[in-house]
Amino acid sequence: MDTERDFLFFNERIATKYNPFYEGEYLVIQSYPREHKLMVEHRTFDYKNAKSHCELENLAHDYTSFSLRIFHDDKLWEVNYKGEPQSISKQQNWRIAQEYLEAHYDPHTDAEMVVCQCSYPYFSSLTTHISNSGESRTSWQSLTCLVRDLGRDIQTCPNCNASLVRADESEDDNFDFDFDFDFDDQVSRPIVCIGCANYHGVEYGDNVLVCGIHPNGWDSENCPDYHP
């Protein structure tokens, strides 16, 4: 273990800000609640160690969820039961352009960083435009803000295709987000079911039908029938 810690420390010292992880490295990440940046709880090259650490973290926290990923081909991947890359993770190490971070923390701007249901960060700002009737209207505009993709006007998430349109706007800025799903419903869903089109979640008597494929839900992290 000392050798592994020394190796990881050395890697962290020489890592560039563009590639902080290494091929074959396992990461235990915070998958809920989502943050502007990737929250890495544990790093190792030992699959059993990573899996055990992830399970312990989930047992120790009631309102925070952790997931196991592997860094492969410059991206985070979900892993199969052997610890091998299985599918590209919706969570990635998103790099936000500095100017958008500064605008987010500037108290004098009507703008903010928002995190999509899949962990993708984007920039939301108040903009004014003239309608066809000649009336001035203020609305929220969503823009990409990553180092490699910034300033592009978007209405759906480039990562998971969820709608980013704020549906209920009013003059006093009381609004709701429309992600094509009910937020309270998503919070109550099993983590593995968040964003899945197959989710049903209706209570019949004392039982909840999770979905038609897996009535009682899926008991591990990666459901083979997940459909975004």
CSV table of C-alpha atoms in Angstrom, one decimal:
chain,number,residue,atom,x,y,z
A,1,MET,CA,0.0,0.0,0.0
A,2,ASP,CA,2.9,2.4,0.7
A,3,THR,CA,4.2,1.8,-2.7
A,4,GLU,CA,0.8,2.5,-4.3
A,5,ARG,CA,0.4,5.8,-2.3
A,6,ASP,CA,3.8,6.9,-3.3
A,7,PHE,CA,3.0,6.1,-6.9
A,8,LEU,CA,-0.3,8.1,-6.8
A,9,PHE,CA,1.4,11.0,-5.1
A,10,PHE,CA,4.1,11.1,-7.8
A,11,ASN,CA,1.4,10.9,-10.5
A,12,GLU,CA,-0.5,13.8,-8.9
A,13,ARG,CA,2.6,15.9,-8.8
A,14,ILE,CA,3.4,15.5,-12.5
A,15,ALA,CA,-0.2,15.5,-13.7
A,16,THR,CA,-1.2,18.4,-15.9
A,17,LYS,CA,-4.5,20.2,-15.3
A,18,TYR,CA,-5.8,18.8,-18.6
A,19,ASN,CA,-5.3,15.2,-17.7
A,20,PRO,CA,-5.3,14.7,-13.9
A,21,PHE,CA,-6.0,10.9,-14.1
A,22,TYR,CA,-4.2,8.0,-15.6
A,23,GLU,CA,-5.1,5.1,-17.8
A,24,GLY,CA,-6.5,2.2,-15.8
A,25,GLU,CA,-7.0,4.3,-12.6
A,26,TYR,CA,-10.2,3.6,-10.6
A,27,LEU,CA,-12.0,6.6,-9.2
A,28,VAL,CA,-14.7,6.6,-6.5
A,29,ILE,CA,-16.7,9.7,-7.4
A,30,GLN,CA,-19.6,11.5,-5.8
A,31,SER,CA,-22.5,11.0,-8.2
A,32,TYR,CA,-25.2,12.7,-6.1
A,33,PRO,CA,-25.6,15.5,-5.3
A,34,ARG,CA,-23.9,16.8,-8.4
A,35,GLU,CA,-21.3,19.6,-8.2
A,36,HIS,CA,-19.8,22.0,-10.7
A,37,LYS,CA,-16.6,19.9,-10.7
A,38,LEU,CA,-15.9,16.2,-10.4
A,39,MET,CA,-15.8,15.2,-6.7
A,40,VAL,CA,-13.3,12.4,-6.4
A,41,GLU,CA,-13.4,10.6,-3.0
A,42,HIS,CA,-10.8,7.9,-3.7
A,43,ARG,CA,-8.2,6.9,-6.3
A,44,THR,CA,-6.4,3.6,-6.8
A,45,PHE,CA,-5.3,1.1,-9.4
A,46,ASP,CA,-6.7,-1.8,-7.3
A,47,TYR,CA,-10.2,-2.7,-8.4
A,48,LYS,CA,-11.1,-4.6,-5.2
A,49,ASN,CA,-9.9,-1.8,-3.1
A,50,ALA,CA,-11.9,0.8,-5.1
A,51,LYS,CA,-15.1,-1.3,-5.1
A,52,SER,CA,-14.8,-1.9,-1.3
A,53,HIS,CA,-14.2,1.8,-0.7
A,54,CYS,CA,-17.2,2.8,-2.8
A,55,GLU,CA,-19.5,0.4,-0.9
A,56,LEU,CA,-18.3,1.7,2.4
A,57,GLU,CA,-18.9,5.3,1.4
A,58,ASN,CA,-22.5,4.5,0.3
A,59,LEU,CA,-23.2,2.8,3.6
A,60,ALA,CA,-21.8,5.7,5.6
A,61,HIS,CA,-23.8,8.5,3.8
A,62,ASP,CA,-27.6,8.8,3.7
A,63,TYR,CA,-27.9,11.8,1.4
A,64,THR,CA,-24.8,11.4,-0.8
A,65,SER,CA,-24.2,8.6,-3.4
A,66,PHE,CA,-20.9,7.4,-4.7
A,67,SER,CA,-20.1,5.4,-7.9
A,68,LEU,CA,-17.1,3.6,-9.2
A,69,ARG,CA,-15.5,4.6,-12.5
A,70,ILE,CA,-12.3,3.8,-14.4
A,71,PHE,CA,-10.3,6.2,-16.4
A,72,HIS,CA,-9.9,4.9,-20.0
A,73,ASP,CA,-9.1,6.6,-23.3
A,74,ASP,CA,-9.2,10.0,-21.6
A,75,LYS,CA,-12.7,9.5,-20.3
A,76,LEU,CA,-14.5,8.1,-17.3
A,77,TRP,CA,-16.1,4.7,-17.9
A,78,GLU,CA,-18.5,2.6,-15.8
A,79,VAL,CA,-17.1,-0.8,-15.0
A,80,ASN,CA,-18.4,-4.4,-15.3
A,81,TYR,CA,-18.1,-7.0,-12.6
A,82,LYS,CA,-14.5,-7.7,-13.6
A,83,GLY,CA,-13.5,-4.1,-13.2
A,84,GLU,CA,-13.2,-3.6,-16.9
A,85,PRO,CA,-14.5,-0.5,-18.9
A,86,GLN,CA,-18.1,-1.2,-19.8
A,87,SER,CA,-19.7,2.0,-21.0
A,88,ILE,CA,-18.8,5.7,-21.0
A,89,SER,CA,-20.0,7.4,-17.8
A,90,LYS,CA,-22.4,10.4,-17.9
A,91,GLN,CA,-20.1,12.0,-15.3
A,92,GLN,CA,-16.8,13.3,-16.7
A,93,ASN,CA,-14.1,15.7,-15.5
A,94,TRP,CA,-15.7,18.7,-17.1
A,95,ARG,CA,-13.3,21.7,-17.4
A,96,ILE,CA,-15.1,25.0,-17.1
A,97,ALA,CA,-13.6,28.1,-18.8
A,98,GLN,CA,-12.3,30.6,-16.3
A,99,GLU,CA,-14.4,33.6,-17.6
A,100,TYR,CA,-17.6,31.7,-16.9
A,101,LEU,CA,-16.5,30.8,-13.4
A,102,GLU,CA,-15.7,34.4,-12.7
A,103,ALA,CA,-19.1,35.5,-13.9
A,104,HIS,CA,-20.8,32.8,-11.8
A,105,TYR,CA,-19.2,34.2,-8.6
A,106,ASP,CA,-19.6,37.8,-9.6
A,107,PRO,CA,-22.5,39.2,-7.4
A,108,HIS,CA,-23.1,42.0,-10.0
A,109,THR,CA,-24.1,39.7,-12.8
A,110,ASP,CA,-27.4,37.9,-13.5
A,111,ALA,CA,-25.8,34.7,-14.4
A,112,GLU,CA,-24.9,31.4,-12.8
A,113,MET,CA,-23.4,27.9,-13.4
A,114,VAL,CA,-26.1,25.2,-13.4
A,115,VAL,CA,-25.5,21.4,-13.3
A,116,CYS,CA,-27.7,19.2,-15.4
A,117,GLN,CA,-29.2,15.9,-14.1
A,118,CYS,CA,-26.3,14.0,-15.7
A,119,SER,CA,-23.5,16.3,-14.1
A,120,TYR,CA,-22.9,18.4,-17.2
A,121,PRO,CA,-22.3,22.1,-16.2
A,122,TYR,CA,-23.6,24.9,-18.3
A,123,PHE,CA,-23.9,28.7,-18.0
A,124,SER,CA,-27.3,30.3,-17.6
A,125,SER,CA,-27.7,34.1,-18.0
A,126,LEU,CA,-30.6,36.6,-18.2
A,127,THR,CA,-30.9,38.1,-21.7
A,128,THR,CA,-33.3,40.6,-23.2
A,129,HIS,CA,-34.7,40.3,-26.7
A,130,ILE,CA,-37.5,42.0,-28.7
A,131,SER,CA,-40.5,39.8,-29.6
A,132,ASN,CA,-42.3,39.8,-32.9
A,133,SER,CA,-44.9,42.2,-31.4
A,134,GLY,CA,-42.1,44.7,-30.5
A,135,GLU,CA,-42.2,44.0,-26.8
A,136,SER,CA,-39.0,43.7,-24.7
A,137,ARG,CA,-38.8,40.3,-23.0
A,138,THR,CA,-36.2,38.9,-20.6
A,139,SER,CA,-35.5,35.2,-20.5
A,140,TRP,CA,-32.8,32.8,-19.4
A,141,GLN,CA,-30.3,31.7,-22.0
A,142,SER,CA,-28.2,28.5,-21.7
A,143,LEU,CA,-24.7,28.5,-23.0
A,144,THR,CA,-21.9,25.9,-23.1
A,145,CYS,CA,-19.0,27.0,-20.9
A,146,LEU,CA,-16.4,24.3,-21.1
A,147,VAL,CA,-12.8,25.1,-22.1
A,148,ARG,CA,-13.1,23.1,-25.3
A,149,ASP,CA,-16.7,24.2,-26.0
A,150,LEU,CA,-17.7,27.7,-24.9
A,151,GLY,CA,-20.3,30.3,-25.8
A,152,ARG,CA,-22.6,28.0,-27.8
A,153,ASP,CA,-26.3,28.6,-27.4
A,154,ILE,CA,-28.0,25.3,-26.3
A,155,GLN,CA,-31.5,24.3,-25.3
A,156,THR,CA,-30.8,20.6,-24.6
A,157,CYS,CA,-27.8,19.1,-22.7
A,158,PRO,CA,-25.0,18.1,-25.1
A,159,ASN,CA,-24.2,15.2,-22.7
A,160,CYS,CA,-27.6,13.6,-22.1
A,161,ASN,CA,-30.1,15.6,-24.3
A,162,ALA,CA,-32.3,16.7,-21.4
A,163,SER,CA,-34.2,20.0,-21.9
A,164,LEU,CA,-32.5,23.0,-20.3
A,165,VAL,CA,-35.4,25.4,-20.8
A,166,ARG,CA,-36.7,27.2,-17.8
A,167,ALA,CA,-40.4,26.8,-18.2
A,168,ASP,CA,-42.0,29.0,-15.6
A,169,GLU,CA,-40.6,32.5,-15.6
A,170,SER,CA,-42.2,35.5,-13.9
A,171,GLU,CA,-41.3,39.2,-13.4
A,172,ASP,CA,-40.1,38.6,-9.8
A,173,ASP,CA,-37.7,35.9,-11.1
A,174,ASN,CA,-39.5,33.0,-9.4
A,175,PHE,CA,-39.0,30.2,-11.8
A,176,ASP,CA,-38.8,26.4,-12.1
A,177,PHE,CA,-36.5,24.3,-14.2
A,178,ASP,CA,-38.0,22.1,-16.9
A,179,PHE,CA,-35.6,19.1,-17.4
A,180,ASP,CA,-38.5,17.0,-18.8
A,181,PHE,CA,-38.8,15.4,-15.4
A,182,ASP,CA,-40.2,16.2,-11.9
A,183,PHE,CA,-37.3,17.0,-9.6
A,184,ASP,CA,-38.9,15.6,-6.4
A,185,ASP,CA,-39.7,12.4,-8.3
A,186,GLN,CA,-36.0,12.2,-9.4
A,187,VAL,CA,-34.8,12.7,-5.9
A,188,SER,CA,-37.0,9.8,-4.6
A,189,ARG,CA,-35.9,7.5,-7.4
A,190,PRO,CA,-33.3,4.8,-6.9
A,191,ILE,CA,-30.0,6.3,-8.0
A,192,VAL,CA,-29.7,3.7,-10.8
A,193,CYS,CA,-33.1,4.8,-12.2
A,194,ILE,CA,-32.4,8.5,-12.4
A,195,GLY,CA,-33.0,9.7,-16.0
A,196,CYS,CA,-34.2,6.3,-17.2
A,197,ALA,CA,-37.2,6.3,-19.5
A,198,ASN,CA,-38.3,2.8,-18.3
A,199,TYR,CA,-38.9,4.1,-14.7
A,200,HIS,CA,-42.5,3.8,-13.6
A,201,GLY,CA,-42.4,4.4,-9.8
A,202,VAL,CA,-46.2,4.2,-9.1
A,203,GLU,CA,-47.3,2.8,-5.8
A,204,TYR,CA,-49.9,0.0,-5.9
A,205,GLY,CA,-51.1,-0.8,-2.4
A,206,ASP,CA,-47.9,-1.1,-0.3
A,207,ASN,CA,-45.6,-1.8,-3.3
A,208,VAL,CA,-43.9,0.5,-5.7
A,209,LEU,CA,-43.6,-0.8,-9.3
A,210,VAL,CA,-40.1,0.4,-10.3
A,211,CYS,CA,-40.4,-0.5,-13.9
A,212,GLY,CA,-42.0,-3.2,-16.1
A,213,ILE,CA,-38.6,-4.9,-16.7
A,214,HIS,CA,-37.4,-4.9,-13.1
A,215,PRO,CA,-40.6,-4.6,-10.9
A,216,ASN,CA,-38.5,-4.5,-7.7
A,217,GLY,CA,-35.7,-2.4,-9.2
A,218,TRP,CA,-32.1,-3.2,-10.0
A,219,ASP,CA,-29.9,-4.1,-7.1
A,220,SER,CA,-26.5,-2.8,-8.4
A,221,GLU,CA,-25.1,0.3,-10.0
A,222,ASN,CA,-25.4,-0.4,-13.7
A,223,CYS,CA,-28.8,-1.6,-14.9
A,224,PRO,CA,-28.5,-3.4,-18.3
A,225,ASP,CA,-31.9,-2.0,-19.4
A,226,TYR,CA,-31.2,1.6,-18.6
A,227,HIS,CA,-32.6,3.8,-21.3
A,228,PRO,CA,-32.1,7.6,-21.3
